[in-house]
Amino acid sequence: MHGKASPSFIRKSVYGPAPGPRAAELPGIVGLELRDLFPDIPKEIYTEGGDLSVIRKATENALKNVNMDMIRPTDKVNILSSQYGYQIMGGDVYAEMIRTIKDVVEERTGCRNIRLRVTTGFRIREPNEIIRHYKLNEYFHGKALGVRPIDKGVPIETEIGTLYGVAQVYDADWIIHAHHGELRELDMHRMINRAIKPFSMSYARMETRAVAHMNFGPRSSNFVAKVIFNSPFVQSKFTFGCFLLTSPGGIIGVDAGNDMERLDRRLMLLGFKSYGKIRELFNEIRECIAVMDATGEPRYMIGGGMTFGNLTEAELDLFDLDKIPVSLGYGLYERPAGAPKLKSINPAIKALVLNHMWLGVPQLELATHIPTVVVGRELADLLRDDPMNHDFMRHVVTSENLGTAMEFARRISQTDQVIVFDGSFGAITLSASLAEHLIARAPEVSRRVEEQLMPKWLRQRGIDPEELSNRNH
Amino acid sequence: MVEIRLLAYVIKKLCISCGACQNVCPTEAIIVPRKKAKAKVFESKCIACPNCSGICPVDAIIMVPRKEPLRLGVQSMDVDEVKIKELCIKANLHPHQWLCICGTIRVREGAVAVLTGAKSPEEISLRTGARAGCTAYCLQPMLRLLKAHGVKVVQPKGYRWYDTTQTCWDVTEEIIKKYPGHFIEEDKEVFRKV
């Protein structure tokens, strides 16, 4: 049941150190196939390094029933992409979906002025790194552009007042929303309007992102995305959405549509089915050393198809809308007695080893909550000068190499259970001891999700589980 | 207290005077004083956020170590606790929640800055050290504190920031009814408990 671990490609960036030895190469580290734990995880059509023509074909098929009649040959069209998509499985798969969208739209509409917008969070240089790495400017004939949340804005009149998008996102006659179904910030979207979240994040100015993050609550923040998406301005430009569908096993397909509500519902159901059990399995980990070893920031680093954020918050079932982790704006302070539970750092994480990661999001809470070892001087220097984590290095120790970091982590944590977030899909990279524990717990997790949790998640969103089950049969 | 160890430095021979940097600086620490002039950094105002160096299209701005760190922070004992609490309540903010996560600055520190005379986000930044990191999330509590204190917030020229501060408290009953399943009332109740 234990195979060889298969870590994802690490893209070079000014935000991270040069890639070095990988955690998957450490003695005693194995790959645990997810389908051996949960055979019902939706089957993948692509995993990293596979044949990208499968993705092209899936995208072409998904777009067949999409209406593109509104696009005239003389129009300008922006395909909108988000930086995180390019972190999934090395990024080639998302890039291929985007290239295919361009080709299909050109062929169907005769329009030749199709531009690409690569949006980002706080790593301002990242979009241009992406455009260079995947040669997107060449593919888009010089019309690929990186846009940042601090770029010039455009006012968007909504039902709750004026919010601001990034001007270069909307500087076309039409926009195409090219995204993915990976869970990412589950604590913010809670699978409510998940499909349109980028309208208040990736495509929005920083003030509007902060409105969603800081001024709304642990379940209501994606309401901001809803009112932006529903605004006459956005609706006058919106054409269709095209989504790379993921499960922890890999890419399971491509979905597209003009009706985002229907697409969102399909994405939600798939999200529960794909991620529900693995997420709950993370809650069965009682003690572990977590190792970060992939592209991006720890919170969104993938291990076994799930982000590290799902382990740090494993105690809270974030699909369950009765659970209230007080989100960013109202969280992370010393709470008064009786106040709702804060967004947590799972105490099962006994030590954290940062082997490879990028800067670019505030993540001090990791260093202050978990004994942390930074691997190598280069990463330590980057973290010391990271403006988003002023005090990070005051709370951690630095080790010369990965081997000594792991030794130190084992000594302070008193556990040999290791889980590695190395971008892998299909299998979790972990120690044999943790693999045995998860294998033993999986059947009970499967039962709990099927009998208790899944019906609850569905009912909370107005879906009758029995009706759904009958329809699927 | 935030310790700023770096400083923006303009490589003059590379600067093309485009002005992109001055539109993203949270403290007006970098300007292009006139057409075709090179960008200029005011050392005492630079809080070493990543914006100007990141946005520069020709990589003409780099971050260099300061000779001495710049230490920014407010003393909360200068202001009556009751007034701090009153201002926070008026802004629907909790005094102990984060104002700026990157710099680990609490809302109460922003309230102190406002109560001791800060009239803009830029002035709150220079008093507290907030917006030295992502420069984004902290802008909302800053604007909300200023408005709650009755400061007439003036949006700057260009696009350093836009004046928008919608909160769940501002959503009308009609809109809440129109969008069921978005938990606005329920989340307000959570915040009331906090």
GROMACS .gro file of N, CA and C in nm, chain A residues 163-229:
model
  201
  163LEU      N    1  -1.759   4.950  -0.492
  163LEU     CA    2  -1.641   4.869  -0.464
  163LEU      C    3  -1.547   4.885  -0.584
  164TYR      N    4  -1.426   4.836  -0.573
  164TYR     CA    5  -1.329   4.863  -0.679
  164TYR      C    6  -1.266   4.736  -0.734
  165GLY      N    7  -1.269   4.723  -0.865
  165GLY     CA    8  -1.195   4.616  -0.932
  165GLY      C    9  -1.063   4.672  -0.980
  166VAL      N   10  -0.976   4.585  -1.029
  166VAL     CA   11  -0.852   4.632  -1.091
  166VAL      C   12  -0.885   4.668  -1.236
  167ALA      N   13  -0.848   4.789  -1.276
  167ALA     CA   14  -0.892   4.841  -1.407
  167ALA      C   15  -0.852   4.748  -1.521
  168GLN      N   16  -0.731   4.694  -1.516
  168GLN     CA   17  -0.685   4.614  -1.629
  168GLN      C   18  -0.749   4.474  -1.635
  169VAL      N   19  -0.821   4.439  -1.531
  169VAL     CA   20  -0.899   4.316  -1.538
  169VAL      C   21  -1.021   4.338  -1.628
  170TYR      N   22  -1.077   4.458  -1.617
  170TYR     CA   23  -1.205   4.487  -1.684
  170TYR      C   24  -1.191   4.573  -1.809
  171ASP      N   25  -1.068   4.592  -1.859
  171ASP     CA   26  -1.051   4.685  -1.972
  171ASP      C   27  -1.075   4.618  -2.107
  172ALA      N   28  -1.178   4.536  -2.112
  172ALA     CA   29  -1.212   4.468  -2.237
  172ALA      C   30  -1.364   4.472  -2.254
  173ASP      N   31  -1.411   4.435  -2.372
  173ASP     CA   32  -1.556   4.426  -2.391
  173ASP      C   33  -1.613   4.309  -2.312
  174TRP      N   34  -1.531   4.202  -2.304
  174TRP     CA   35  -1.580   4.078  -2.241
  174TRP      C   36  -1.473   4.019  -2.150
  175ILE      N   37  -1.519   3.952  -2.045
  175ILE     CA   38  -1.425   3.880  -1.958
  175ILE      C   39  -1.465   3.732  -1.951
  176ILE      N   40  -1.362   3.648  -1.943
  176ILE     CA   41  -1.382   3.503  -1.925
  176ILE      C   42  -1.316   3.466  -1.792
  177HIS      N   43  -1.391   3.400  -1.707
  177HIS     CA   44  -1.346   3.367  -1.570
  177HIS      C   45  -1.286   3.225  -1.574
  178ALA      N   46  -1.153   3.218  -1.575
  178ALA     CA   47  -1.084   3.089  -1.587
  178ALA      C   48  -1.025   3.052  -1.451
  179HIS      N   49  -1.087   2.955  -1.384
  179HIS     CA   50  -1.046   2.930  -1.245
  179HIS      C   51  -1.032   2.780  -1.219
  180HIS      N   52  -1.035   2.742  -1.095
  180HIS     CA   53  -1.013   2.602  -1.057
  180HIS      C   54  -1.101   2.569  -0.938
  181GLY      N   55  -1.118   2.440  -0.911
  181GLY     CA   56  -1.207   2.397  -0.804
  181GLY      C   57  -1.137   2.359  -0.675
  182GLU      N   58  -1.007   2.388  -0.665
  182GLU     CA   59  -0.934   2.352  -0.543
  182GLU      C   60  -0.991   2.433  -0.425
  183LEU      N   61  -0.991   2.374  -0.306
  183LEU     CA   62  -1.060   2.439  -0.193
  183LEU      C   63  -1.002   2.574  -0.154
  184ARG      N   64  -0.869   2.581  -0.149
  184ARG     CA   65  -0.796   2.701  -0.109
  184ARG      C   66  -0.854   2.764   0.017
  185GLU      N   67  -0.906   2.885   0.013
  185GLU     CA   68  -0.946   2.955   0.137
  185GLU      C   69  -1.084   2.911   0.184
  186LEU      N   70  -1.096   2.788   0.224
  186LEU     CA   71  -1.226   2.738   0.270
  186LEU      C   72  -1.277   2.818   0.389
  187ASP      N   73  -1.187   2.864   0.473
  187ASP     CA   74  -1.231   2.940   0.591
  187ASP      C   75  -1.298   3.071   0.552
  188MET      N   76  -1.268   3.121   0.432
  188MET     CA   77  -1.331   3.246   0.389
  188MET      C   78  -1.458   3.222   0.305
  189HIS      N   79  -1.454   3.121   0.217
  189HIS     CA   80  -1.572   3.108   0.129
  189HIS      C   81  -1.675   3.009   0.182
  190ARG      N   82  -1.633   2.911   0.262
  190ARG     CA   83  -1.723   2.814   0.325
  190ARG      C   84  -1.814   2.744   0.224
  191MET      N   85  -1.768   2.733   0.102
  191MET     CA   86  -1.848   2.673  -0.006
  191MET      C   87  -1.981   2.746  -0.026
  192ILE      N   88  -1.977   2.877  -0.011
  192ILE     CA   89  -2.091   2.962  -0.045
  192ILE      C   90  -2.039   3.057  -0.154
  193ASN      N   91  -2.093   3.049  -0.273
  193ASN     CA   92  -2.044   3.130  -0.387
  193ASN      C   93  -1.896   3.106  -0.415
  194ARG      N   94  -1.847   2.986  -0.388
  194ARG     CA   95  -1.705   2.961  -0.405
  194ARG      C   96  -1.657   2.994  -0.548
  195ALA      N   97  -1.742   2.965  -0.645
  195ALA     CA   98  -1.702   2.980  -0.786
  195ALA      C   99  -1.675   3.126  -0.824
  196ILE      N  100  -1.736   3.220  -0.752
  196ILE     CA  101  -1.718   3.360  -0.792
  196ILE      C  102  -1.630   3.438  -0.694
  197LYS      N  103  -1.568   3.368  -0.601
  197LYS     CA  104  -1.484   3.436  -0.502
  197LYS      C  105  -1.379   3.530  -0.565
  198PRO      N  106  -1.316   3.493  -0.677
  198PRO     CA  107  -1.214   3.583  -0.733
  198PRO      C  108  -1.264   3.724  -0.763
  199PHE      N  109  -1.397   3.742  -0.776
  199PHE     CA  110  -1.446   3.877  -0.806
  199PHE      C  111  -1.426   3.972  -0.688
  200SER      N  112  -1.411   3.918  -0.568
  200SER     CA  113  -1.378   4.006  -0.455
  200SER      C  114  -1.233   3.987  -0.410
  201MET      N  115  -1.158   3.905  -0.483
  201MET     CA  116  -1.017   3.883  -0.448
  201MET      C  117  -0.928   3.908  -0.571
  202SER      N  118  -0.901   3.803  -0.646
  202SER     CA  119  -0.804   3.814  -0.757
  202SER      C  120  -0.830   3.933  -0.849
  203TYR      N  121  -0.958   3.961  -0.875
  203TYR     CA  122  -0.990   4.065  -0.973
  203TYR      C  123  -1.017   4.201  -0.907
  204ALA      N  124  -1.002   4.205  -0.776
  204ALA     CA  125  -1.040   4.327  -0.702
  204ALA      C  126  -0.919   4.406  -0.655
  205ARG      N  127  -0.941   4.534  -0.637
  205ARG     CA  128  -0.841   4.621  -0.575
  205ARG      C  129  -0.824   4.580  -0.428
  206MET      N  130  -0.714   4.625  -0.369
  206MET     CA  131  -0.683   4.581  -0.231
  206MET      C  132  -0.791   4.624  -0.131
  207GLU      N  133  -0.852   4.743  -0.150
  207GLU     CA  134  -0.953   4.788  -0.052
  207GLU      C  135  -1.072   4.692  -0.050
  208THR      N  136  -1.108   4.645  -0.171
  208THR     CA  137  -1.224   4.557  -0.181
  208THR      C  138  -1.191   4.420  -0.124
  209ARG      N  139  -1.070   4.373  -0.146
  209ARG     CA  140  -1.029   4.246  -0.084
  209ARG      C  141  -1.036   4.258   0.068
  210ALA      N  142  -0.994   4.375   0.117
  210ALA     CA  143  -0.997   4.395   0.262
  210ALA      C  144  -1.140   4.406   0.314
  211VAL      N  145  -1.231   4.461   0.234
  211VAL     CA  146  -1.373   4.464   0.274
  211VAL      C  147  -1.422   4.321   0.298
  212ALA      N  148  -1.389   4.231   0.204
  212ALA     CA  149  -1.433   4.091   0.219
  212ALA      C  150  -1.364   4.024   0.338
  213HIS      N  151  -1.236   4.049   0.352
  213HIS     CA  152  -1.159   3.980   0.457
  213HIS      C  153  -1.185   4.037   0.596
  214MET      N  154  -1.196   4.169   0.605
  214MET     CA  155  -1.196   4.234   0.737
  214MET      C  156  -1.334   4.281   0.783
  215ASN      N  157  -1.424   4.309   0.688
  215ASN     CA  158  -1.548   4.376   0.726
  215ASN      C  159  -1.671   4.286   0.726
  216PHE      N  160  -1.652   4.162   0.681
  216PHE     CA  161  -1.761   4.066   0.686
  216PHE      C  162  -1.718   3.946   0.769
  217GLY      N  163  -1.810   3.851   0.787
  217GLY     CA  164  -1.787   3.750   0.889
  217GLY      C  165  -1.737   3.616   0.840
  218PRO      N  166  -1.733   3.520   0.931
  218PRO     CA  167  -1.677   3.389   0.899
  218PRO      C  168  -1.761   3.307   0.801
  219ARG      N  169  -1.881   3.354   0.768
  219ARG     CA  170  -1.961   3.286   0.666
  219ARG      C  171  -2.012   3.385   0.561
  220SER      N  172  -2.009   3.512   0.592
  220SER     CA  173  -2.071   3.610   0.502
  220SER      C  174  -1.972   3.682   0.411
  221SER      N  175  -1.842   3.652   0.420
  221SER     CA  176  -1.747   3.734   0.345
  221SER      C  177  -1.765   3.717   0.194
  222ASN      N  178  -1.809   3.599   0.151
  222ASN     CA  179  -1.824   3.581   0.007
  222ASN      C  180  -1.949   3.648  -0.049
  223PHE      N  181  -2.026   3.712   0.038
  223PHE     CA  182  -2.137   3.796  -0.006
  223PHE      C  183  -2.083   3.913  -0.090
  224VAL      N  184  -1.963   3.958  -0.054
  224VAL     CA  185  -1.901   4.070  -0.128
  224VAL      C  186  -1.878   4.029  -0.273
  225ALA      N  187  -1.829   3.906  -0.291
  225ALA     CA  188  -1.809   3.856  -0.429
  225ALA      C  189  -1.943   3.851  -0.504
  226LYS      N  190  -2.047   3.813  -0.432
  226LYS     CA  191  -2.179   3.799  -0.494
  226LYS      C  192  -2.229   3.934  -0.547
  227VAL      N  193  -2.220   4.037  -0.465
  227VAL     CA  194  -2.274   4.166  -0.511
  227VAL      C  195  -2.188   4.228  -0.622
  228ILE      N  196  -2.058   4.199  -0.618
  228ILE     CA  197  -1.974   4.248  -0.729
  228ILE      C  198  -2.012   4.174  -0.857
  229PHE      N  199  -2.021   4.043  -0.847
  229PHE     CA  200  -2.054   3.963  -0.966
  229PHE      C  201  -2.190   4.004  -1.023
   0.00000   0.00000   0.00000
